[in-house]
Coordinates of C-alpha atoms and ligand atoms in Angstrom, one line a residue:
M4 CA -20.7 -17.1 5.5
W5 CA -24.5 -16.5 5.4
G6 CA -25.9 -13.1 5.9
G7 CA -29.1 -14.2 7.5
A8 CA -32.6 -13.3 6.4
G9 CA -31.8 -9.6 6.6
A10 CA -29.1 -9.7 4.0
A11 CA -31.4 -9.4 1.0
V12 CA -32.7 -6.3 -0.7
R13 CA -35.0 -5.0 -3.4
M14 CA -33.3 -2.9 -6.0
S15 CA -36.3 -0.5 -6.0
T16 CA -35.4 0.5 -2.4
L17 CA -31.6 0.4 -2.6
L18 CA -29.5 3.5 -2.7
A19 CA -27.1 2.5 -5.5
P20 CA -27.1 5.3 -8.0
T21 CA -25.3 4.2 -11.2
L22 CA -23.6 6.6 -13.6
R23 CA -23.6 6.1 -17.3
E24 CA -20.9 8.6 -17.9
V25 CA -17.3 7.9 -16.8
P26 CA -16.6 10.5 -14.2
A27 CA -13.8 12.8 -15.4
E28 CA -12.1 12.9 -11.9
A29 CA -11.4 9.2 -12.0
E30 CA -8.1 7.9 -13.5
T31 CA -8.2 4.3 -12.5
E32 CA -10.7 1.6 -13.4
S33 CA -11.4 0.8 -9.8
H34 CA -12.1 4.5 -9.0
R35 CA -14.4 4.8 -12.1
L36 CA -16.3 1.6 -11.2
M37 CA -16.7 2.5 -7.5
L38 CA -18.4 5.7 -8.7
R39 CA -20.3 4.2 -11.7
A40 CA -21.7 1.3 -9.6
G41 CA -22.8 3.6 -6.9
L42 CA -20.4 2.3 -4.2
M43 CA -19.3 5.7 -3.1
R44 CA -19.5 9.4 -3.7
R45 CA -16.9 12.1 -3.3
L46 CA -17.4 14.7 -0.6
A47 CA -14.0 16.5 -0.9
A48 CA -10.6 15.7 -2.3
G49 CA -9.7 12.2 -1.0
I50 CA -12.8 12.0 1.2
Y51 CA -15.7 9.7 0.3
S52 CA -19.2 8.7 1.5
H53 CA -19.6 4.9 1.2
L54 CA -23.1 4.0 0.0
P55 CA -24.8 0.7 1.0
L56 CA -23.1 -1.5 -1.6
G57 CA -19.7 0.0 -0.9
Q58 CA -20.3 -0.3 2.8
R59 CA -21.2 -4.0 2.5
A60 CA -18.1 -4.7 0.5
I61 CA -15.9 -2.9 3.0
A62 CA -17.6 -4.9 5.8
K63 CA -16.8 -8.1 4.0
V64 CA -13.1 -7.2 3.8
E65 CA -13.2 -6.1 7.5
A66 CA -14.8 -9.4 8.4
I67 CA -12.1 -11.4 6.7
V68 CA -9.5 -9.3 8.4
R69 CA -11.2 -9.8 11.8
Q70 CA -11.4 -13.5 11.4
E71 CA -7.7 -13.8 10.5
M72 CA -6.7 -11.5 13.4
D73 CA -8.8 -13.5 15.8
R74 CA -7.4 -16.8 14.5
Q75 CA -3.9 -15.5 15.6
G76 CA -5.1 -14.6 19.0
A77 CA -5.2 -10.8 18.5
Q78 CA -7.7 -8.9 20.5
E79 CA -9.9 -6.1 19.1
V80 CA -9.9 -2.7 20.7
R81 CA -11.4 0.7 19.7
L82 CA -9.0 3.6 20.0
P83 CA -9.5 7.3 19.8
L84 CA -9.3 9.0 16.4
V85 CA -8.6 12.4 18.1
Q86 CA -5.3 12.3 19.9
P87 CA -3.3 14.8 21.9
E88 CA -0.5 16.1 19.8
E89 CA 1.9 15.9 22.7
L90 CA 2.0 12.1 22.3
W91 CA 3.3 12.7 18.8
V92 CA 5.9 15.2 20.0
E93 CA 7.0 12.7 22.6
S94 CA 7.6 10.0 20.0
G95 CA 9.3 12.5 17.7
R96 CA 6.8 11.9 14.9
S97 CA 5.0 15.2 14.9
A98 CA 7.9 16.8 13.0
K99 CA 8.5 13.7 10.8
Y100 CA 5.0 13.5 9.6
G101 CA 4.9 17.2 8.8
E102 CA 1.9 18.4 6.9
E103 CA 0.4 14.9 6.4
L104 CA -0.6 15.0 10.1
W105 CA -4.0 16.6 10.3
R106 CA -3.9 19.0 13.2
L107 CA -6.7 20.6 15.1
K108 CA -7.2 22.6 18.3
D109 CA -9.9 22.1 21.0
R110 CA -11.8 25.1 22.4
H111 CA -9.1 25.8 24.9
G112 CA -6.5 26.0 22.2
R113 CA -4.9 22.6 23.1
P114 CA -3.4 20.9 20.1
F115 CA -4.8 17.5 18.8
V116 CA -4.2 15.5 15.7
L117 CA -6.6 13.2 13.7
A118 CA -5.2 9.7 13.9
P119 CA -3.1 8.7 10.9
T120 CA -2.2 5.5 12.8
H121 CA -2.0 4.5 16.5
E122 CA 1.5 3.6 17.6
E123 CA 1.6 6.5 20.1
V124 CA -1.8 5.7 21.6
V125 CA -1.0 2.0 22.0
T126 CA 2.5 2.8 23.5
D127 CA 0.8 5.2 25.9
L128 CA -1.7 2.5 26.8
A129 CA 1.0 0.0 27.3
R130 CA 3.1 2.2 29.6
R131 CA 0.0 2.8 31.8
E132 CA -1.4 -0.7 31.9
I133 CA 1.5 -3.1 31.5
S134 CA 4.0 -3.5 34.2
S135 CA 4.8 -7.2 34.5
W136 CA 6.2 -9.9 32.2
R137 CA 3.1 -11.9 33.1
Q138 CA 1.0 -9.5 31.0
L139 CA 3.0 -10.3 27.8
P140 CA 2.7 -11.2 25.0
L141 CA -0.3 -9.4 23.6
I142 CA -1.6 -8.4 20.2
L143 CA -4.2 -5.7 19.9
Y144 CA -5.9 -4.7 16.8
H145 CA -8.2 -2.0 15.7
V146 CA -10.3 -1.1 12.6
S147 CA -11.1 2.5 12.1
N148 CA -10.9 5.6 9.8
K149 CA -7.5 7.1 9.5
Y150 CA -6.6 10.6 8.5
R151 CA -3.6 11.7 6.4
D152 CA -3.5 15.0 4.6
E153 CA -1.9 13.4 1.6
P154 CA -0.3 15.9 -0.8
R155 CA -1.8 14.2 -3.8
P156 CA -4.9 12.2 -3.1
R157 CA -5.6 10.0 -6.1
A158 CA -7.5 7.0 -7.5
G159 CA -10.4 7.3 -5.1
V160 CA -9.8 5.3 -1.9
M161 CA -6.4 4.0 -3.2
R162 CA -4.8 7.2 -1.8
A163 CA -7.4 9.0 0.2
R164 CA -7.2 11.5 3.0
E165 CA -9.8 9.7 5.1
F166 CA -9.6 5.9 4.7
V167 CA -10.3 2.7 6.6
M168 CA -7.3 0.8 8.0
K169 CA -6.9 -2.2 10.3
D170 CA -3.9 -1.6 12.5
A171 CA -2.5 -4.1 14.9
Y172 CA 0.2 -3.9 17.6
S173 CA 2.2 -6.7 19.1
L174 CA 3.7 -6.3 22.6
D175 CA 6.4 -8.7 23.6
R176 CA 9.1 -9.3 26.2
D177 CA 11.9 -9.8 23.9
R178 CA 13.0 -10.1 20.3
D179 CA 12.1 -13.8 20.0
G180 CA 8.6 -13.0 21.1
L181 CA 8.4 -10.1 18.6
L182 CA 9.6 -12.3 15.7
A183 CA 7.0 -14.9 16.6
A184 CA 4.2 -12.3 16.6
Y185 CA 5.6 -11.0 13.3
A186 CA 5.4 -14.4 11.8
R187 CA 1.9 -14.8 13.0
M188 CA 0.8 -11.6 11.4
R189 CA 2.6 -12.4 8.2
A190 CA 0.6 -15.7 8.0
A191 CA -2.7 -13.8 8.8
Y192 CA -1.9 -11.3 6.0
A193 CA -1.2 -14.0 3.5
R194 CA -4.6 -15.5 4.2
V195 CA -6.4 -12.2 4.1
F196 CA -5.1 -11.2 0.7
T197 CA -5.6 -14.6 -0.8
R198 CA -9.2 -14.8 0.6
C199 CA -9.9 -11.4 -1.0
G200 CA -8.9 -12.8 -4.4
L201 CA -5.7 -10.7 -4.9
D202 CA -2.6 -11.7 -6.7
W203 CA 0.0 -10.4 -4.2
R204 CA 3.6 -10.5 -3.3
V205 CA 5.4 -9.8 0.0
V206 CA 8.4 -7.6 -0.3
E207 CA 11.1 -6.0 1.9
A208 CA 10.3 -2.3 2.3
D209 CA 11.5 1.0 3.6
P210 CA 10.4 1.8 7.2
G211 CA 9.6 5.5 6.3
T212 CA 8.4 7.7 9.1
I213 CA 7.5 4.8 11.3
G214 CA 11.0 4.0 12.3
G215 CA 12.3 0.7 13.6
G216 CA 13.9 -2.4 11.9
D217 CA 12.5 -5.0 9.6
T218 CA 9.5 -4.2 7.5
L219 CA 7.5 -6.1 4.8
E220 CA 4.9 -4.8 2.4
F221 CA 2.1 -6.8 0.9
V222 CA 1.6 -5.6 -2.7
A223 CA -1.3 -6.5 -4.9
L224 CA -0.1 -6.6 -8.5
A225 CA -1.8 -3.9 -10.6
D226 CA -0.5 -1.8 -13.4
V227 CA -2.0 1.3 -11.8
G228 CA -0.3 0.7 -8.5
E229 CA 2.2 3.3 -7.2
A230 CA 4.4 0.7 -5.6
E231 CA 7.2 -0.6 -7.8
I232 CA 8.6 -3.9 -6.8
V233 CA 11.4 -6.2 -8.0
W234 CA 12.0 -9.8 -7.3
C235 CA 14.4 -12.5 -8.1
E236 CA 12.9 -15.8 -9.4
A237 CA 16.2 -17.6 -8.7
C238 CA 16.6 -16.9 -5.0
G239 CA 13.3 -15.4 -3.9
Y240 CA 14.6 -11.9 -3.0
A241 CA 11.8 -9.4 -3.3
A242 CA 11.7 -5.7 -2.4
N243 CA 10.0 -2.5 -3.0
V244 CA 12.3 -0.4 -5.3
E245 CA 12.4 2.2 -2.5
R246 CA 14.3 -0.3 -0.5
A247 CA 15.9 -2.7 -3.1
E248 CA 19.6 -2.9 -2.6
G249 CA 22.1 -2.3 -5.4
A250 CA 24.3 -5.3 -6.1
R251 CA 27.6 -4.9 -4.4
P252 CA 30.1 -3.3 -6.8
A253 CA 32.2 -6.5 -7.0
E254 CA 29.2 -8.0 -8.9
V255 CA 28.7 -5.0 -11.1
E256 CA 30.9 -5.1 -14.1
A257 CA 29.7 -2.0 -15.9
A258 CA 32.3 0.6 -16.4
E259 CA 35.0 -0.5 -14.1
G260 CA 38.5 -0.3 -15.3
A261 CA 37.6 2.0 -18.1
D262 CA 40.0 4.7 -16.9
G263 CA 41.5 5.3 -20.3
G264 CA 44.9 4.3 -18.9
A265 CA 45.3 7.9 -17.5
A266 CA 47.0 8.5 -14.2
G267 CA 44.5 11.3 -13.2
P268 CA 41.5 13.0 -14.6
V269 CA 41.8 14.7 -17.9
R270 CA 40.2 18.1 -18.3
I271 CA 38.4 18.4 -21.6
H272 CA 36.6 21.3 -23.2
T273 CA 33.0 20.2 -23.8
P274 CA 31.1 23.2 -25.2
G275 CA 27.4 23.1 -24.8
V276 CA 27.4 19.8 -22.9
R277 CA 24.9 20.0 -20.0
T278 CA 23.3 16.6 -19.7
I279 CA 24.4 12.9 -19.6
E280 CA 22.9 12.5 -23.1
D281 CA 25.0 15.4 -24.3
L282 CA 28.1 13.9 -22.7
V283 CA 27.5 10.5 -24.2
A284 CA 27.0 12.0 -27.6
F285 CA 30.0 14.2 -27.3
A286 CA 32.5 11.6 -26.1
G287 CA 31.1 8.5 -27.6
I288 CA 31.1 6.6 -24.3
P289 CA 28.3 4.7 -22.6
A290 CA 26.3 6.5 -19.9
S291 CA 27.6 3.9 -17.5
A292 CA 31.0 5.4 -18.0
T293 CA 29.8 8.8 -16.8
S294 CA 28.5 10.0 -13.4
K295 CA 26.2 12.8 -12.4
I296 CA 25.7 14.9 -9.4
L297 CA 22.3 15.9 -8.0
F298 CA 21.8 18.7 -5.6
L299 CA 19.0 18.5 -2.9
W300 CA 18.1 20.3 0.2
A301 CA 17.9 18.0 3.2
E302 CA 15.8 19.0 6.2
Y303 CA 16.4 17.5 9.7
A304 CA 14.1 17.1 12.7
P305 CA 13.4 18.4 15.2
D306 CA 14.8 21.9 14.5
G307 CA 14.1 22.0 10.7
R308 CA 17.8 22.6 10.0
R309 CA 18.6 22.5 6.2
E310 CA 21.7 21.6 4.3
L311 CA 22.6 21.4 0.7
V312 CA 23.5 17.9 -0.3
A313 CA 25.3 16.6 -3.5
A314 CA 24.6 13.0 -4.5
L315 CA 26.9 11.3 -7.0
V316 CA 25.5 8.4 -8.9
R317 CA 26.5 6.7 -12.2
G318 CA 25.1 8.6 -15.3
D319 CA 22.8 5.8 -16.3
R320 CA 21.3 5.4 -12.8
Q321 CA 18.6 7.2 -11.0
L322 CA 19.0 8.5 -7.5
N323 CA 16.8 6.8 -4.9
E324 CA 15.8 9.7 -2.7
I325 CA 14.6 7.5 0.1
K326 CA 18.0 5.8 0.4
L327 CA 19.6 9.2 0.4
A328 CA 17.3 10.5 3.1
N329 CA 18.1 7.4 5.2
A330 CA 21.8 7.8 4.7
L331 CA 21.6 11.4 5.9
G332 CA 19.0 10.9 8.6
A333 CA 17.0 13.6 7.0
V334 CA 13.2 13.9 7.4
R335 CA 12.6 15.5 4.0
L336 CA 14.5 16.2 0.7
G337 CA 13.7 18.7 -2.0
M338 CA 15.4 19.4 -5.3
A339 CA 17.7 22.5 -5.1
D340 CA 17.2 25.0 -7.8
R341 CA 20.0 26.2 -10.1
A342 CA 20.4 29.5 -8.5
D343 CA 20.9 28.0 -5.0
V344 CA 23.5 25.6 -6.3
L345 CA 25.4 28.3 -8.1
A346 CA 25.3 30.6 -5.1
Q347 CA 26.4 27.8 -2.6
T348 CA 29.0 26.0 -4.7
G349 CA 29.9 28.3 -7.5
A350 CA 29.2 25.4 -9.9
P351 CA 26.7 25.6 -12.7
V352 CA 24.4 22.6 -12.4
G353 CA 25.0 21.0 -15.8
S354 CA 28.8 21.1 -15.2
A355 CA 29.0 20.4 -11.5
G356 CA 31.3 17.6 -10.3
P357 CA 32.9 16.2 -7.1
V358 CA 36.5 17.3 -7.8
G359 CA 37.0 20.5 -5.9
L360 CA 33.3 20.7 -4.9
R361 CA 32.5 23.2 -2.1
G362 CA 29.5 24.4 -0.2
A363 CA 27.6 21.1 -0.3
R364 CA 27.8 17.8 1.6
L365 CA 28.9 15.1 -0.8
L366 CA 27.5 11.5 -0.8
T367 CA 28.7 9.0 -3.3
D368 CA 27.0 5.9 -4.5
L369 CA 28.8 2.6 -3.9
E370 CA 29.1 2.0 -7.6
V371 CA 30.9 5.2 -8.2
A372 CA 32.9 5.0 -5.0
C373 CA 34.3 1.6 -5.7
G374 CA 33.6 1.1 -9.4
G375 CA 36.2 2.8 -11.5
A376 CA 36.7 6.0 -13.4
F377 CA 34.0 8.2 -14.8
A378 CA 33.4 11.3 -17.0
I379 CA 32.0 14.1 -14.8
G380 CA 31.5 17.8 -14.7
A381 CA 34.5 20.0 -13.8
N382 CA 32.6 22.6 -11.8
Q383 CA 33.1 25.0 -14.7
E384 CA 30.8 25.7 -17.6
D385 CA 31.7 23.8 -20.8
W386 CA 34.4 21.7 -19.1
H387 CA 34.4 18.0 -18.0
L388 CA 36.8 15.7 -16.3
F389 CA 37.4 12.3 -17.9
W390 CA 38.4 9.3 -15.9
A391 CA 37.9 10.8 -12.5
K392 CA 38.2 8.2 -9.7
A393 CA 36.8 8.4 -6.2
G394 CA 39.5 8.2 -3.6
R395 CA 42.2 9.1 -6.1
D396 CA 40.9 12.4 -7.5
F397 CA 38.3 13.4 -4.9
D398 CA 37.1 12.6 -1.4
P399 CA 33.8 10.7 -2.0
G400 CA 32.4 12.0 1.3
Q401 CA 29.8 9.6 2.7
V402 CA 29.7 6.4 0.6
A403 CA 26.3 4.7 0.5
D404 CA 23.9 2.6 -1.6
L405 CA 22.0 5.5 -3.3
R406 CA 20.7 4.2 -6.6
L407 CA 17.3 3.2 -7.7
V408 CA 17.3 -0.5 -8.6
G409 CA 14.9 -1.7 -11.3
A410 CA 13.9 -4.7 -13.4
G411 CA 16.9 -6.2 -15.2
D412 CA 19.4 -5.1 -12.6
P413 CA 21.3 -7.9 -10.9
C414 CA 19.8 -9.4 -7.7
P415 CA 21.8 -8.1 -4.7
R416 CA 21.7 -11.7 -3.2
C417 CA 22.5 -13.9 -6.2
G418 CA 23.2 -11.7 -9.2
D419 CA 20.4 -13.1 -11.4
A420 CA 18.4 -10.5 -13.3
L421 CA 15.6 -9.0 -11.2
R422 CA 12.0 -8.8 -12.5
G423 CA 9.7 -5.9 -11.9
A424 CA 6.1 -5.0 -11.6
N425 CA 3.8 -2.3 -10.3
G426 CA 1.4 -2.9 -7.5
V427 CA -0.7 -1.5 -4.7
E428 CA 0.6 -1.6 -1.2
V429 CA -2.3 -3.2 0.7
G430 CA -0.6 -4.2 3.9
H431 CA 2.5 -3.3 5.8
M432 CA 4.2 -4.7 8.8
F433 CA 7.1 -3.5 11.0
A434 CA 9.2 -5.2 13.6
L435 CA 9.6 -1.9 15.5
G436 CA 11.6 -3.2 18.4
A437 CA 11.9 -0.8 21.3
V438 CA 11.9 2.5 19.4
Y439 CA 8.5 3.7 20.7
S440 CA 8.6 2.0 24.1
Q441 CA 12.0 3.6 24.8
A442 CA 11.0 7.0 23.6
M443 CA 7.8 6.9 25.6
G444 CA 8.9 4.8 28.6
A445 CA 6.7 1.7 28.1
L446 CA 8.6 -0.7 30.3
Y447 CA 7.8 -4.0 32.0
R448 CA 9.6 -5.9 34.8
D449 CA 10.9 -9.4 34.2
D450 CA 10.7 -12.3 36.8
Q451 CA 13.8 -10.9 38.5
G452 CA 12.3 -7.5 38.8
R453 CA 14.5 -5.9 36.2
S454 CA 13.0 -3.3 33.9
H455 CA 13.0 -3.7 30.0
P456 CA 11.3 -1.8 27.2
I457 CA 8.5 -3.7 25.6
E458 CA 9.3 -5.1 22.1
M459 CA 6.7 -3.9 19.7
G460 CA 5.6 -4.6 16.2
C461 CA 2.9 -2.9 14.2
Y462 CA 0.8 -4.2 11.3
G463 CA -1.5 -2.2 8.9
I464 CA -4.0 -3.2 6.3
G465 CA -5.6 -0.6 4.1
I466 CA -9.2 -1.9 4.1
T467 CA -10.6 0.5 1.6
R468 CA -7.4 0.4 -0.5
T469 CA -7.7 -3.4 -0.5
L470 CA -11.2 -3.1 -1.8
A471 CA -10.1 -0.8 -4.6
A472 CA -7.3 -3.3 -5.4
V473 CA -9.8 -6.1 -5.6
I474 CA -11.9 -4.2 -8.2
E475 CA -8.7 -3.2 -10.1
R476 CA -8.0 -6.9 -10.5
H477 CA -11.6 -8.2 -10.9
H478 CA -13.4 -6.2 -13.6
D479 CA -14.1 -6.2 -17.3
R480 CA -15.5 -3.8 -19.8
D481 CA -19.0 -4.1 -18.5
G482 CA -18.3 -3.6 -14.8
I483 CA -17.1 -5.2 -11.6
V484 CA -16.6 -9.0 -11.4
W485 CA -16.7 -9.6 -7.7
P486 CA -15.0 -12.5 -6.1
F487 CA -17.7 -14.1 -3.9
A488 CA -15.7 -13.4 -0.7
V489 CA -16.1 -9.6 -1.1
A490 CA -19.3 -9.2 -3.2
P491 CA -21.9 -7.0 -1.5
Y492 CA -24.5 -9.6 -2.5
H493 CA -24.0 -12.9 -4.2
V494 CA -27.1 -13.4 -6.3
A495 CA -29.4 -11.1 -8.3
V496 CA -32.8 -12.4 -9.1
V497 CA -33.9 -10.6 -12.3
P498 CA -37.5 -11.1 -13.4
V499 CA -38.0 -9.9 -16.9
A500 CA -41.6 -9.5 -18.0
A501 CA -41.2 -9.7 -21.8
G502 CA -44.9 -10.5 -22.3
E503 CA -44.7 -13.6 -20.0
D504 CA -47.1 -14.1 -17.2
G505 CA -46.0 -14.9 -13.7
T506 CA -42.4 -13.9 -14.0
R507 CA -42.8 -11.3 -11.3
E508 CA -44.5 -13.6 -8.9
A509 CA -42.0 -16.4 -9.6
G510 CA -39.1 -14.0 -9.0
E511 CA -40.7 -12.8 -5.7
R512 CA -41.0 -16.4 -4.6
L513 CA -37.4 -17.3 -5.5
Y514 CA -36.2 -14.2 -3.8
A515 CA -38.2 -15.1 -0.6
E516 CA -36.7 -18.6 -0.7
L517 CA -33.2 -17.5 -1.2
R518 CA -33.6 -14.9 1.5
G519 CA -35.0 -17.6 3.8
A520 CA -32.0 -19.8 3.1
G521 CA -29.7 -16.9 4.1
V522 CA -28.4 -16.3 0.6
E523 CA -27.3 -12.7 0.1
T524 CA -29.7 -11.7 -2.7
V525 CA -30.9 -8.6 -4.5
L526 CA -34.2 -8.7 -6.3
D527 CA -34.3 -6.4 -9.4
D528 CA -38.0 -5.5 -9.0
R529 CA -37.6 -2.2 -11.0
D530 CA -39.8 -1.5 -13.9
L531 CA -37.0 -1.5 -16.5
R532 CA -36.4 -3.2 -19.8
P533 CA -34.5 -6.5 -19.6
G534 CA -31.5 -5.0 -21.3
A535 CA -31.2 -2.3 -18.8
K536 CA -31.4 -4.7 -15.9
F537 CA -28.8 -7.0 -17.4
K538 CA -26.4 -4.1 -18.0
D539 CA -26.8 -3.0 -14.4
A540 CA -26.3 -6.5 -13.1
D541 CA -23.0 -6.6 -15.0
L542 CA -22.0 -3.2 -13.7
F543 CA -22.8 -4.2 -10.1
G544 CA -20.9 -7.4 -10.7
W545 CA -23.1 -9.8 -8.8
P546 CA -21.4 -13.2 -9.0
L547 CA -24.6 -15.0 -10.0
R548 CA -27.6 -13.7 -11.9
V549 CA -30.9 -15.6 -12.1
T550 CA -33.1 -14.6 -14.9
V551 CA -36.8 -15.4 -14.4
G552 CA -38.3 -15.0 -17.9
R553 CA -39.0 -17.0 -21.1
T554 CA -37.8 -20.3 -19.6
L555 CA -40.5 -20.1 -17.0
R556 CA -42.9 -21.9 -19.2
D557 CA -40.6 -24.9 -19.0
G558 CA -40.6 -24.5 -15.2
A559 CA -36.9 -23.3 -15.4
V560 CA -34.9 -20.2 -14.7
E561 CA -31.5 -19.2 -16.2
L562 CA -28.4 -19.0 -14.0
R563 CA -25.5 -17.0 -15.3
Q564 CA -22.1 -16.6 -13.8
R565 CA -20.7 -13.1 -14.0
R566 CA -17.1 -14.5 -14.3
G567 CA -16.8 -16.3 -17.6
G568 CA -20.5 -15.8 -18.5
L569 CA -21.5 -19.4 -18.3
T570 CA -25.3 -19.7 -18.5
E571 CA -27.4 -22.8 -17.7
R572 CA -31.0 -23.6 -17.1
I573 CA -32.0 -24.9 -13.7
Q574 CA -35.5 -26.1 -12.6
L575 CA -37.4 -23.6 -10.5
G576 CA -38.3 -26.3 -8.0
G577 CA -35.0 -26.7 -6.1
A578 CA -33.5 -23.6 -7.6
A579 CA -32.8 -22.0 -4.2
A580 CA -30.9 -25.0 -2.9
A581 CA -28.9 -25.3 -6.1
I582 CA -28.0 -21.6 -6.0
R583 CA -27.1 -21.8 -2.3
A584 CA -24.7 -24.6 -3.2
R585 CA -23.2 -22.5 -6.0
V586 CA -22.6 -19.7 -3.6
A587 CA -20.9 -22.0 -1.1
A588 CA -18.6 -23.3 -3.8
G589 CA -17.9 -19.7 -4.9
L590 CA -17.0 -18.7 -1.4
G591 CA -14.6 -21.7 -1.3
E592 CA -12.8 -20.5 -4.4
T593 CA -10.5 -18.1 -2.7
E594 CA -10.3 -20.1 0.6
P595 CA -6.6 -20.8 1.1
P596 CA -5.6 -24.5 1.3
P597 CA -4.8 -25.8 4.8
G598 CA -1.4 -24.7 5.9
H599 CA -1.4 -21.7 3.5
G600 CA 0.6 -18.8 5.0
S601 CA 1.1 -20.8 8.2
Q602 CA 4.8 -20.0 8.7
A603 CA 3.9 -19.0 12.2
P604 CA 5.9 -20.9 14.7
D605 CA 4.1 -22.1 17.8
A606 CA 5.4 -19.6 20.2
P607 CA 5.3 -20.2 23.9
G608 CA 2.6 -18.2 25.6
W609 CA 0.0 -18.6 22.9
Ligands
ATP702 P1 2.0 4.7 1.2 O1 3.4 4.4 1.0 O2 1.1 4.1 0.1 O3 1.7 6.1 1.5 P2 2.2 4.1 3.9 O4 3.5 3.3 4.0 O5 2.2 5.5 4.3 O6 1.6 3.9 2.5 P3 1.3 2.7 6.2 O7 1.5 3.9 7.1 O8 2.1 1.5 6.3 O9 1.2 3.3 4.7 O10 -0.3 2.3 6.4 C1 -0.7 1.0 6.4 C2 -1.7 0.7 5.2 O11 -2.7 1.7 5.1 C3 -1.0 0.8 3.9 O12 -0.4 -0.5 3.6 C4 -2.1 1.0 3.0 O13 -2.8 -0.1 2.6 C5 -3.0 1.9 3.8 N1 -2.9 3.3 3.4 C6 -1.9 4.2 3.8 N2 -2.1 5.4 3.3 C7 -3.3 5.4 2.7 C8 -4.1 6.3 2.0 N3 -3.7 7.6 1.9 N4 -5.3 5.9 1.4 C9 -5.7 4.6 1.5 N5 -5.0 3.7 2.2 C10 -3.8 4.0 2.7
MG703 MG1 2.0 7.2 3.2

């Protein structure tokens, strides 16, 4: 908790270059503030130098993460950031990661990658070092830079190309062991994000390129966050919209039954009708009584084979491309252009439909497949079919849950209306099972001498992204409002001369006392006007500011809390002890209550 005598600094010597102007490159408040308060500087797109204050805040988050990992019995290791690409070929992820994987060659032309994560390295370590059931279970963790050549780096360290991540890996004999480790990590994450002062939710997520089974994301609520989540207040279901399941059609009462009483689809001339809005206006029916077909190219690993895919969803729905990719087993999807669609299928895009569709693989969303009859393109310009039904009028092809679920939609578990919010994915955990150990041959022998693949889980926390999320949540117009737990320093001592004698000396003495007491303190010893010092103190966001000035003649200093602005006088004699007590109380503010996040069962072997 206490930084020791070394954890104090004079502003006159600190490299913390502030900016008055808001940097044009920054679109989010946390990004702007990290630049304005001199926490970091950009070197290249998505690549940053972290200056002393930024580095201290990062170290605070790392320390919290280490404490919580250690509390769960995880062991810290340091793993290579340069990894032979062949490991990634072996696991099958070299192709899946595509251009996000940063590739390089050594002087002999041998291919390597910069670590985006370490499942391969850990699985390789396990297959070499673990042979017996006696060596399991084990949780290893690791804090390091990670490298991902993101297509769109944004918001500073929120989505960077070089960033700090804590990654952990659990190795177990069986699924029960894995689930126990998973519960332990979940408890650790709950404590980490609460201690960092975040307002977070844990949601079901899509496994993405990592593969494997269950996965949870920890999302810090923030309007600027790229993650969209939905949750149900009634039953507790919560998911990233990438994953959120559509309610089963039996519970969806939208357009079912509205088949106009017809025995088959009716072909109707619809001149100029190209979009769902056109169709709704033309026919005077709700968008939920229409359906639309979207054409995409799907690409498959490992050979890069491509195929034209047609996805059919209700007209008022959006296609969830991740669900579509999962249903296909594709590694990548891209929108197909009109010319491709016309050439492959003979259908003009605005009038395409599933009846008589050729040249593309059809997938139909559950709602359309089971739901009823819909207005849909007739594969001919200016013509639509009304009341077309899957099964009766066309073969729906592969039926899957393909739609994007959003706030207001019914909960897939209980039918109540879902709520939605945006957030920043700060942590992610996966119950991988045996996908990596099987692909790479990481096996152990049980007490009977039989061989089994090691059951694995992996667990990531974006350290630098978490820091940005903290600032996104804790700031005001004037600057950062650090929670004590993450603040680079807790207290700023600000002597202001203002014609008073002895303020400088009194400031120096208080600084020395605080420093001696192990309080993380900055002394603003710069030759600046009081207003400029106060403005900076607000921008830097020190939780406590001690002004040594006018009140000195009464033997007092002024203590101001950054959060809320409460200001009080305290006597100079005993000030250090009083401030130290305030810091201790502040550090306790985000300390989780006993039992918080402790869903972890007491697994045997721990
Ligand atoms: P996203 O969906 O945001 O790209 P991801 O699912 O690719 O994230 P993981 O592979 O699960 O991320 O990585 C673990 C953690 O690392 C994430 O939860 C996030 O906090 C962090 N992280 C991932 N990519 C980045 C990035 N480009 N910049 C900063 N942090 C990142
Ligand atoms: Mg990613």
